[in-house]
mmCIF file of C-alpha atoms in Angstrom:
data_model
loop_
_atom_site.group_PDB
_atom_site.id
_atom_site.type_symbol
_atom_site.label_atom_id
_atom_site.label_comp_id
_atom_site.label_asym_id
_atom_site.label_seq_id
_atom_site.Cartn_x
_atom_site.Cartn_y
_atom_site.Cartn_z
ATOM 1 C CA MET A 1 39.833 -2.889 -4.577
ATOM 2 C CA ASN A 2 39.018 -6.552 -4.698
ATOM 3 C CA ASP A 3 40.071 -9.261 -2.295
ATOM 4 C CA ASN A 4 42.640 -10.641 -4.600
ATOM 5 C CA ALA A 5 44.384 -7.418 -4.821
ATOM 6 C CA LEU A 6 44.420 -6.946 -1.046
ATOM 7 C CA GLU A 7 45.744 -10.594 -0.439
ATOM 8 C CA MET A 8 48.444 -10.160 -3.239
ATOM 9 C CA ILE A 9 49.459 -6.936 -1.379
ATOM 10 C CA GLU A 10 49.498 -8.571 2.099
ATOM 11 C CA LEU A 11 51.533 -11.444 0.787
ATOM 12 C CA GLU A 12 54.150 -9.437 -1.185
ATOM 13 C CA LEU A 13 54.560 -7.231 1.907
ATOM 14 C CA ALA A 14 55.279 -10.113 4.060
ATOM 15 C CA ILE A 15 57.753 -11.503 1.448
ATOM 16 C CA LEU A 16 59.309 -8.156 1.213
ATOM 17 C CA LEU A 17 59.866 -7.720 4.983
ATOM 18 C CA ARG A 18 61.313 -11.174 5.142
ATOM 19 C CA ARG A 19 63.768 -10.608 2.515
ATOM 20 C CA THR A 20 64.557 -7.177 3.836
ATOM 21 C CA THR A 21 65.239 -8.483 7.356
ATOM 22 C CA SER A 22 67.250 -11.286 5.830
ATOM 23 C CA ALA A 23 69.516 -8.977 3.879
ATOM 24 C CA THR A 24 70.043 -6.754 6.884
ATOM 25 C CA SER A 25 71.181 -9.645 8.969
ATOM 26 C CA LYS A 26 74.194 -9.784 6.391
ATOM 27 C CA LYS A 27 74.532 -5.963 6.244
ATOM 28 C CA SER A 28 77.690 -4.188 6.040
ATOM 29 C CA GLY A 29 78.635 -1.560 8.522
ATOM 30 C CA ASN A 30 77.314 -1.027 12.150
ATOM 31 C CA LEU A 31 73.874 0.307 11.726
ATOM 32 C CA ASP A 32 70.644 -1.542 12.282
ATOM 33 C CA ARG A 33 67.374 -0.199 10.837
ATOM 34 C CA ALA A 34 66.517 1.822 13.883
ATOM 35 C CA ALA A 35 70.038 3.457 13.997
ATOM 36 C CA TYR A 36 69.962 4.083 10.238
ATOM 37 C CA LEU A 37 66.594 5.883 10.331
ATOM 38 C CA LEU A 38 67.487 7.942 13.290
ATOM 39 C CA LEU A 39 70.707 9.067 11.849
ATOM 40 C CA ARG A 40 69.240 9.533 8.228
ATOM 41 C CA ARG A 41 66.407 11.795 9.707
ATOM 42 C CA ILE A 42 68.865 13.770 11.889
ATOM 43 C CA ALA A 43 71.345 14.204 8.911
ATOM 44 C CA MET A 44 68.604 15.143 6.547
ATOM 45 C CA LYS A 45 66.585 17.696 8.829
ATOM 46 C CA GLY A 46 69.102 18.695 11.503
ATOM 47 C CA ALA A 47 69.377 18.313 15.230
ATOM 48 C CA VAL A 48 66.153 17.306 17.087
ATOM 49 C CA GLY A 49 64.952 16.028 20.317
ATOM 50 C CA VAL A 50 63.710 12.679 21.426
ATOM 51 C CA LYS A 51 60.144 13.694 21.739
ATOM 52 C CA VAL A 52 59.994 14.997 18.183
ATOM 53 C CA LEU A 53 61.857 11.783 16.809
ATOM 54 C CA ALA A 54 59.405 9.571 18.825
ATOM 55 C CA GLY A 55 56.426 11.302 17.232
ATOM 56 C CA GLU A 56 57.942 11.152 13.733
ATOM 57 C CA PHE A 57 58.714 7.393 14.100
ATOM 58 C CA GLN A 58 55.426 6.761 16.158
ATOM 59 C CA LEU A 59 57.584 5.062 18.949
ATOM 60 C CA ASP A 60 57.586 5.611 22.742
ATOM 61 C CA ILE A 61 59.971 8.388 23.930
ATOM 62 C CA SER A 62 61.668 5.840 25.976
ATOM 63 C CA THR A 63 62.601 3.681 22.933
ATOM 64 C CA VAL A 64 64.038 6.490 21.027
ATOM 65 C CA SER A 65 65.788 7.748 23.953
ATOM 66 C CA ARG A 66 67.512 4.334 24.399
ATOM 67 C CA GLN A 67 68.384 4.159 20.570
ATOM 68 C CA ALA A 68 69.786 7.761 20.680
ATOM 69 C CA ALA A 69 71.726 7.126 23.714
ATOM 70 C CA ALA A 70 73.244 3.925 22.084
ATOM 71 C CA LEU A 71 74.247 6.025 18.900
ATOM 72 C CA GLU A 72 75.810 8.656 21.201
ATOM 73 C CA GLN A 73 77.929 5.941 23.138
ATOM 74 C CA LYS A 74 79.122 4.903 19.530
ATOM 75 C CA GLY A 75 80.146 8.448 18.822
ATOM 76 C CA TYR A 76 77.506 8.941 16.006
ATOM 77 C CA LEU A 77 75.342 11.588 17.860
ATOM 78 C CA TYR A 78 76.124 14.174 20.345
ATOM 79 C CA LYS A 79 73.835 16.137 22.679
ATOM 80 C CA ILE A 80 73.162 19.798 22.496
ATOM 81 C CA PRO A 81 71.804 21.310 25.642
ATOM 82 C CA ASP A 82 68.666 23.413 25.445
ATOM 83 C CA PRO A 83 69.715 26.911 26.656
ATOM 84 C CA LEU A 84 66.048 27.503 28.101
ATOM 85 C CA ASP A 85 65.594 24.110 29.771
ATOM 86 C CA GLY A 86 68.595 22.656 31.387
ATOM 87 C CA ARG A 87 66.920 19.245 31.307
ATOM 88 C CA ALA A 88 66.184 19.151 27.623
ATOM 89 C CA TYR A 89 68.462 18.631 24.813
ATOM 90 C CA THR A 90 68.592 17.824 21.150
ATOM 91 C CA PHE A 91 70.679 15.398 19.247
ATOM 92 C CA GLN A 92 73.037 16.286 16.255
ATOM 93 C CA ILE A 93 74.941 13.877 14.027
ATOM 94 C CA THR A 94 78.774 13.761 14.404
ATOM 95 C CA GLU A 95 81.445 13.340 11.480
ATOM 96 C CA LEU A 96 81.709 9.613 12.423
ATOM 97 C CA GLY A 97 77.924 9.297 12.225
ATOM 98 C CA GLN A 98 77.772 10.863 8.944
ATOM 99 C CA THR A 99 80.579 8.689 7.533
ATOM 100 C CA GLU A 100 78.786 5.482 8.859
ATOM 101 C CA LEU A 101 75.466 6.491 7.540
ATOM 102 C CA HIS A 102 77.036 7.494 4.128
ATOM 103 C CA ASP A 103 78.785 3.976 3.925
ATOM 104 C CA HIS A 104 75.646 2.214 5.121
ATOM 105 C CA MET A 105 73.453 4.059 2.694
ATOM 106 C CA LYS A 106 75.805 3.643 -0.195
ATOM 107 C CA SER A 107 75.765 -0.079 0.413
ATOM 108 C CA ARG A 108 71.814 -0.118 0.481
ATOM 109 C CA LEU A 109 71.687 1.966 -2.831
ATOM 110 C CA GLU A 110 74.035 -0.589 -4.445
ATOM 111 C CA ARG A 111 71.872 -3.367 -3.503
ATOM 112 C CA ILE A 112 68.656 -1.765 -4.580
ATOM 113 C CA THR A 113 70.338 -0.615 -7.786
ATOM 114 C CA GLU A 114 71.400 -4.235 -8.447
ATOM 115 C CA LEU A 115 67.870 -5.480 -7.775
ATOM 116 C CA LEU A 116 66.192 -2.722 -10.099
ATOM 117 C CA GLN A 117 68.741 -2.688 -12.849
ATOM 118 C CA ASP A 118 66.173 -4.359 -15.503
ATOM 119 C CA TRP A 119 63.342 -1.922 -14.587
ATOM 120 C CA PRO A 120 62.795 1.034 -16.744
ATOM 121 C CA GLU A 121 63.239 4.418 -14.945
ATOM 122 C CA GLU A 122 59.495 5.144 -15.225
ATOM 123 C CA GLU A 123 58.725 2.009 -13.263
ATOM 124 C CA ARG A 124 61.314 2.700 -10.695
ATOM 125 C CA GLN A 125 59.754 6.342 -10.373
ATOM 126 C CA VAL A 126 56.247 4.718 -9.933
ATOM 127 C CA PHE A 127 57.342 2.221 -7.412
ATOM 128 C CA GLY A 128 59.024 5.012 -5.421
ATOM 129 C CA LYS A 129 56.046 7.007 -5.484
ATOM 130 C CA LEU A 130 53.609 4.127 -4.525
ATOM 131 C CA LEU A 131 55.983 3.133 -1.616
ATOM 132 C CA ARG A 132 55.971 6.809 -0.289
ATOM 133 C CA LYS A 133 52.234 7.021 -0.624
ATOM 134 C CA PHE A 134 51.700 3.705 1.116
ATOM 135 C CA ASN A 135 54.305 4.780 4.204
ATOM 136 C CA GLN A 136 52.458 8.075 4.429
ATOM 137 C CA SER A 137 49.079 6.167 4.934
ATOM 138 C CA PHE A 138 50.309 4.849 7.995
ATOM 139 C CA LEU A 139 50.747 8.574 9.384
ATOM 140 C CA ASP A 140 47.582 9.701 8.008
ATOM 141 C CA ARG A 141 45.246 7.147 10.068
#
């Protein structure tokens, strides 16, 4: 890859992050990015402990623990005690958490649909696959 392509990618990523951050400051609902990702992960894959979440998101356990505790206080998550280890537990999403996640996700998808309405389906598919590949590269290194 030549330097021009790398510079273009770097710039476009910076612009994307800025615009995404700006758009989420006007977000609907009560979920910030961290809350959305935690709830989405638990909704998709089921109950999970803080240690696993920290590994998947490449964050400190203390960071994920604080985020999960905040979601628990809002009633979006609840703890399931580990029957073998009284100190350990997993988090599961509540009905309220499911509703909040659904509403937030719907709003996000509406915005993405609006932004990509003029794109052919093939380009949407390629874009999604390339974003997934790029995100995966963070985990592979």
